[in-house]
mmCIF file of C-alpha atoms in Angstrom:
data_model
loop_
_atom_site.group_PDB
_atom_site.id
_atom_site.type_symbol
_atom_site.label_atom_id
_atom_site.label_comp_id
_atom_site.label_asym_id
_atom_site.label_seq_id
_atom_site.Cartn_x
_atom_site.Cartn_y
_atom_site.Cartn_z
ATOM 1 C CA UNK S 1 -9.384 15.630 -8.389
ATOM 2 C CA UNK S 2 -8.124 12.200 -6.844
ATOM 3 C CA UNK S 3 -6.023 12.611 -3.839
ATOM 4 C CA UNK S 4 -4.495 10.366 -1.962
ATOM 5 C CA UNK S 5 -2.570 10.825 1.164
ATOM 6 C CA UNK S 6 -0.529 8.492 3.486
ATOM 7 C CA UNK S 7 0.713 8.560 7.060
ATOM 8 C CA UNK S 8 1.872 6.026 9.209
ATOM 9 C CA UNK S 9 5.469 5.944 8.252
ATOM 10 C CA UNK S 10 9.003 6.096 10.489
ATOM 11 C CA UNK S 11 11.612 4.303 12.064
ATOM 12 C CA UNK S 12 11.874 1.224 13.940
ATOM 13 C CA UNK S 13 13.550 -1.493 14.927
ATOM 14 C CA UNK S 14 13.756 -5.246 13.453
ATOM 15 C CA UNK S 15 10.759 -7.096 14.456
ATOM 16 C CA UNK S 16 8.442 -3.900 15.088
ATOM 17 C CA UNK S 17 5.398 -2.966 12.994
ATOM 18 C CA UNK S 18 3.838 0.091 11.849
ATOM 19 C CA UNK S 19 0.962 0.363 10.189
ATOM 20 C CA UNK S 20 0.658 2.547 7.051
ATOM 21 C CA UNK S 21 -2.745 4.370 6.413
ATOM 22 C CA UNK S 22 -3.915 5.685 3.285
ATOM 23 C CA UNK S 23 -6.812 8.095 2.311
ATOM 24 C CA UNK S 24 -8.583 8.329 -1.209
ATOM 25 C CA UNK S 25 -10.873 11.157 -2.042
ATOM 26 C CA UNK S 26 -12.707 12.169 -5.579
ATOM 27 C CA UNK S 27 -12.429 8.531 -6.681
ATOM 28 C CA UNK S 28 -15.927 7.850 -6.891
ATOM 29 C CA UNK S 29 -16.129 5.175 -8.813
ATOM 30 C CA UNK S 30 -18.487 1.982 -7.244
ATOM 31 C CA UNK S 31 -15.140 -0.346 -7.601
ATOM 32 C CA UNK S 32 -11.627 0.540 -6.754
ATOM 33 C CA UNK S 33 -9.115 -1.145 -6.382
ATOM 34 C CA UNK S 34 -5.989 0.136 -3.551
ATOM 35 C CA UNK S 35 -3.078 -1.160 -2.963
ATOM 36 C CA UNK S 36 0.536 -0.471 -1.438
ATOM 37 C CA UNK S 37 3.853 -0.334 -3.242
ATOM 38 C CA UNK S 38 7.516 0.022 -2.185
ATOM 39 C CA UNK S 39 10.781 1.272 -3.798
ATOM 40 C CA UNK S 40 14.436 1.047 -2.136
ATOM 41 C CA UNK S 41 16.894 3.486 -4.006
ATOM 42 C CA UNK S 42 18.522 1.244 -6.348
ATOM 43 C CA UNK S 43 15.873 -1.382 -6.884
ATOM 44 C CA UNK S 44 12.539 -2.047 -8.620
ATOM 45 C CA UNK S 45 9.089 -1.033 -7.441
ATOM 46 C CA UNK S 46 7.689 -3.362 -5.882
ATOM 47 C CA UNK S 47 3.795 -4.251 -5.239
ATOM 48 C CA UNK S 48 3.374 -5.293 -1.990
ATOM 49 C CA UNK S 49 -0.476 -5.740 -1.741
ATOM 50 C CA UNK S 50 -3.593 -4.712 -3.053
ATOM 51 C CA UNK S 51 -7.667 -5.071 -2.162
ATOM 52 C CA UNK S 52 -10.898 -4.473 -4.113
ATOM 53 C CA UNK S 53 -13.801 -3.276 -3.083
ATOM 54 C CA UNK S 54 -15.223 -4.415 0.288
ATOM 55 C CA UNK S 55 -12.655 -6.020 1.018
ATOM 56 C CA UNK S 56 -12.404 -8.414 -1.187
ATOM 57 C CA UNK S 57 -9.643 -10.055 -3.652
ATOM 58 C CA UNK S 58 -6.914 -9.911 -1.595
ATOM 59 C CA UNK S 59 -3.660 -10.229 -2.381
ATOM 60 C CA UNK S 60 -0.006 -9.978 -0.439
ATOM 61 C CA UNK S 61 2.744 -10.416 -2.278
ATOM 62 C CA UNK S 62 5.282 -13.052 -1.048
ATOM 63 C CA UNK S 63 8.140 -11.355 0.049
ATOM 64 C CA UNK S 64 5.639 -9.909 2.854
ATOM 65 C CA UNK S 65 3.505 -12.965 3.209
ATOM 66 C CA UNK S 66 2.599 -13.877 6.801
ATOM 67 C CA UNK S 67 3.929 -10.312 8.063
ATOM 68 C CA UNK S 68 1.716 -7.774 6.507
ATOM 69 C CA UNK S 69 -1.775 -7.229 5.963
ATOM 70 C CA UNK S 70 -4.138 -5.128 4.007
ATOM 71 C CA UNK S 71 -7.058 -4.041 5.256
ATOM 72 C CA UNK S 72 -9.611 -1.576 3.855
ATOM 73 C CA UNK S 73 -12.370 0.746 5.395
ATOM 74 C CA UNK S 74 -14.930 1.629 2.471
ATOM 75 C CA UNK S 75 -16.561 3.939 4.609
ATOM 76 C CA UNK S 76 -13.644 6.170 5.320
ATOM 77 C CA UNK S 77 -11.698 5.315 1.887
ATOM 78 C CA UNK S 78 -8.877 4.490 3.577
ATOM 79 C CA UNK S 79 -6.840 2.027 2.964
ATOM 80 C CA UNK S 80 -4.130 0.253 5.761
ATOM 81 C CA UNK S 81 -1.118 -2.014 5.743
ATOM 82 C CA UNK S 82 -0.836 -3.481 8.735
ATOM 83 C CA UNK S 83 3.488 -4.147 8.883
ATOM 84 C CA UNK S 84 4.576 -6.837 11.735
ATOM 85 C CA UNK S 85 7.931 -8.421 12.074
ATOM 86 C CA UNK S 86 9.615 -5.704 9.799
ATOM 87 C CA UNK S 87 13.234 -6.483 8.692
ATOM 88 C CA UNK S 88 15.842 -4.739 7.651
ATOM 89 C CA UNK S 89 14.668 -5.069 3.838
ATOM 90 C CA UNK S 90 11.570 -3.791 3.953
ATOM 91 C CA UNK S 91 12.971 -0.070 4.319
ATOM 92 C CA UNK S 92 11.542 1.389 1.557
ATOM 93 C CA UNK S 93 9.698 4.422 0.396
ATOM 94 C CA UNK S 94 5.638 3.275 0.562
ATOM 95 C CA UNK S 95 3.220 4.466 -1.975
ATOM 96 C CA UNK S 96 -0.706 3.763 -1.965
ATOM 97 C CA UNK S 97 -2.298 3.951 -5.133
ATOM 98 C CA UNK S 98 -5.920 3.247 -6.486
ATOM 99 C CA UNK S 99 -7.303 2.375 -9.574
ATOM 100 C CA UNK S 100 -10.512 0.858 -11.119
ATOM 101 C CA UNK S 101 -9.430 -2.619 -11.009
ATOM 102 C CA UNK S 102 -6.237 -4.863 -9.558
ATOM 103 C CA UNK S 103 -5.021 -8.165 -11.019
ATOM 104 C CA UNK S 104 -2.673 -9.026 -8.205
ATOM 105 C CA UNK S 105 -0.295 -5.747 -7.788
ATOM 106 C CA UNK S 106 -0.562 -4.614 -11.311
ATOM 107 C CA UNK S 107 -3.486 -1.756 -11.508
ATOM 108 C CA UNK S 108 -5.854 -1.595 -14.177
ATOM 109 C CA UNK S 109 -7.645 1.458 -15.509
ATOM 110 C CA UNK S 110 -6.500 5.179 -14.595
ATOM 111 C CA UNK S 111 -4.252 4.914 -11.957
ATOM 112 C CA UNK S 112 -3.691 7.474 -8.896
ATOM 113 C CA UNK S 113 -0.541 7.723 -6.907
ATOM 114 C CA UNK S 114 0.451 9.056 -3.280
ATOM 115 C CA UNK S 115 3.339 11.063 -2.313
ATOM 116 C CA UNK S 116 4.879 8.056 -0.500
ATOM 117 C CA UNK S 117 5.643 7.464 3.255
ATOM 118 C CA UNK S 118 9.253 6.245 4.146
ATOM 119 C CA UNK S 119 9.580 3.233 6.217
ATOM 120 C CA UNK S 120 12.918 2.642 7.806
ATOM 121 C CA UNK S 121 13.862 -0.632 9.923
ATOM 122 C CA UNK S 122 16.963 -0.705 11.650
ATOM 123 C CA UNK S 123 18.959 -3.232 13.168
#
Protein backbone atom coordinates (compact mmCIF):
# COMPACT_ATOMS: atom_id res chain seq x y z
CA UNK A 1 0.00 0.00 0.00
CA UNK A 2 1.35 3.58 -1.05
CA UNK A 3 1.26 6.06 1.68
CA UNK A 4 2.09 9.25 1.71
CA UNK A 5 2.18 11.64 4.54
CA UNK A 6 2.91 15.42 4.90
CA UNK A 7 3.90 17.78 7.69
CA UNK A 8 5.27 21.02 7.67
CA UNK A 9 2.16 23.06 7.42
CA UNK A 10 0.72 26.31 9.62
CA UNK A 11 0.41 29.82 9.90
CA UNK A 12 2.52 32.67 9.18
CA UNK A 13 2.96 35.86 8.27
CA UNK A 14 3.59 37.60 4.69
CA UNK A 15 7.10 37.14 3.73
CA UNK A 16 7.79 33.96 6.04
CA UNK A 17 8.50 30.44 4.75
CA UNK A 18 7.74 27.06 5.79
CA UNK A 19 8.84 24.25 4.39
CA UNK A 20 6.46 21.35 3.58
CA UNK A 21 7.84 17.70 3.89
CA UNK A 22 6.46 14.76 2.37
CA UNK A 23 7.04 10.95 2.91
CA UNK A 24 6.34 8.08 0.30
CA UNK A 25 6.38 4.48 1.31
CA UNK A 26 5.39 1.09 -0.80
CA UNK A 27 6.12 2.98 -4.03
CA UNK A 28 8.85 0.96 -5.13
CA UNK A 29 9.09 1.58 -8.36
CA UNK A 30 12.99 2.61 -9.74
CA UNK A 31 11.33 6.09 -11.12
CA UNK A 32 8.85 8.28 -9.42
CA UNK A 33 7.92 11.13 -9.95
CA UNK A 34 6.62 13.70 -6.61
CA UNK A 35 5.35 16.68 -6.66
CA UNK A 36 3.24 19.35 -4.60
CA UNK A 37 -0.21 20.69 -5.34
CA UNK A 38 -2.47 23.39 -3.83
CA UNK A 39 -6.25 24.11 -3.69
CA UNK A 40 -7.93 27.42 -2.14
CA UNK A 41 -11.76 26.77 -1.48
CA UNK A 42 -13.27 28.17 -4.46
CA UNK A 43 -10.52 27.75 -7.01
CA UNK A 44 -8.74 25.15 -9.17
CA UNK A 45 -6.01 22.76 -8.11
CA UNK A 46 -3.17 23.91 -8.77
CA UNK A 47 0.40 22.12 -9.45
CA UNK A 48 2.89 23.89 -7.89
CA UNK A 49 6.02 21.70 -8.55
CA UNK A 50 7.17 18.42 -9.22
CA UNK A 51 10.77 16.31 -9.39
CA UNK A 52 11.84 12.93 -10.83
CA UNK A 53 14.01 10.73 -9.68
CA UNK A 54 17.34 11.95 -8.23
CA UNK A 55 16.53 14.95 -8.44
CA UNK A 56 16.16 15.58 -11.62
CA UNK A 57 13.51 17.33 -14.13
CA UNK A 58 12.56 19.97 -12.17
CA UNK A 59 9.89 21.99 -12.50
CA UNK A 60 8.16 25.13 -10.43
CA UNK A 61 5.34 26.42 -11.67
CA UNK A 62 5.25 30.24 -12.23
CA UNK A 63 3.04 31.61 -9.89
CA UNK A 64 5.78 30.31 -7.23
CA UNK A 65 8.81 30.87 -9.36
CA UNK A 66 11.79 32.40 -7.52
CA UNK A 67 10.00 31.70 -4.00
CA UNK A 68 9.72 28.01 -3.70
CA UNK A 69 11.75 25.12 -4.20
CA UNK A 70 11.54 21.42 -4.50
CA UNK A 71 13.89 19.36 -3.27
CA UNK A 72 13.97 15.56 -2.95
CA UNK A 73 15.84 13.00 -0.65
CA UNK A 74 15.77 9.48 -2.50
CA UNK A 75 17.15 7.94 0.38
CA UNK A 76 14.46 8.86 2.82
CA UNK A 77 11.55 9.16 0.04
CA UNK A 78 10.74 12.29 1.08
CA UNK A 79 9.95 14.86 -0.75
CA UNK A 80 10.22 18.96 0.42
CA UNK A 81 8.96 22.33 -0.72
CA UNK A 82 10.98 24.71 0.47
CA UNK A 83 8.18 28.07 0.73
CA UNK A 84 10.05 31.66 1.09
CA UNK A 85 8.44 35.00 0.72
CA UNK A 86 4.85 33.50 1.17
CA UNK A 87 1.93 35.89 0.35
CA UNK A 88 -1.27 36.13 1.15
CA UNK A 89 -2.32 33.87 -1.98
CA UNK A 90 -0.53 31.08 -1.45
CA UNK A 91 -2.92 29.95 1.54
CA UNK A 92 -3.97 26.90 0.35
CA UNK A 93 -4.52 23.34 1.33
CA UNK A 94 -0.98 21.39 0.10
CA UNK A 95 -1.08 17.94 -1.25
CA UNK A 96 2.09 15.75 -2.26
CA UNK A 97 1.47 13.18 -4.63
CA UNK A 98 3.68 10.58 -6.59
CA UNK A 99 3.40 8.82 -9.59
CA UNK A 100 5.55 6.91 -12.18
CA UNK A 101 6.27 9.77 -14.32
CA UNK A 102 5.66 13.89 -14.37
CA UNK A 103 5.37 16.04 -17.50
CA UNK A 104 5.53 19.36 -15.73
CA UNK A 105 2.64 19.17 -12.87
CA UNK A 106 0.46 16.76 -14.67
CA UNK A 107 1.30 13.00 -13.27
CA UNK A 108 1.52 10.15 -15.41
CA UNK A 109 0.84 6.53 -14.53
CA UNK A 110 -1.07 5.47 -11.18
CA UNK A 111 -1.18 8.29 -9.15
CA UNK A 112 -1.02 8.48 -5.13
CA UNK A 113 -2.35 11.30 -3.09
CA UNK A 114 -1.68 12.76 0.56
CA UNK A 115 -4.12 13.91 3.02
CA UNK A 116 -3.00 17.54 2.49
CA UNK A 117 -1.29 20.06 4.89
CA UNK A 118 -2.94 23.60 5.20
CA UNK A 119 -0.80 26.53 4.68
CA UNK A 120 -2.14 29.82 5.89
CA UNK A 121 -0.32 33.35 5.31
CA UNK A 122 -1.63 36.22 6.93
CA UNK A 123 -1.21 39.74 6.57
Amino acid sequence: QVRLVESGGGSVQAGGSLRLSCEVSGFTYSSKCMGWFRQAPGKEREGVATIGTGGGNTYVADSVKGRFTISLDNAKNTVFLRMNSLKPEDTAMYFCAVARACVRTRLLGPDYWGQGTQVTVSS
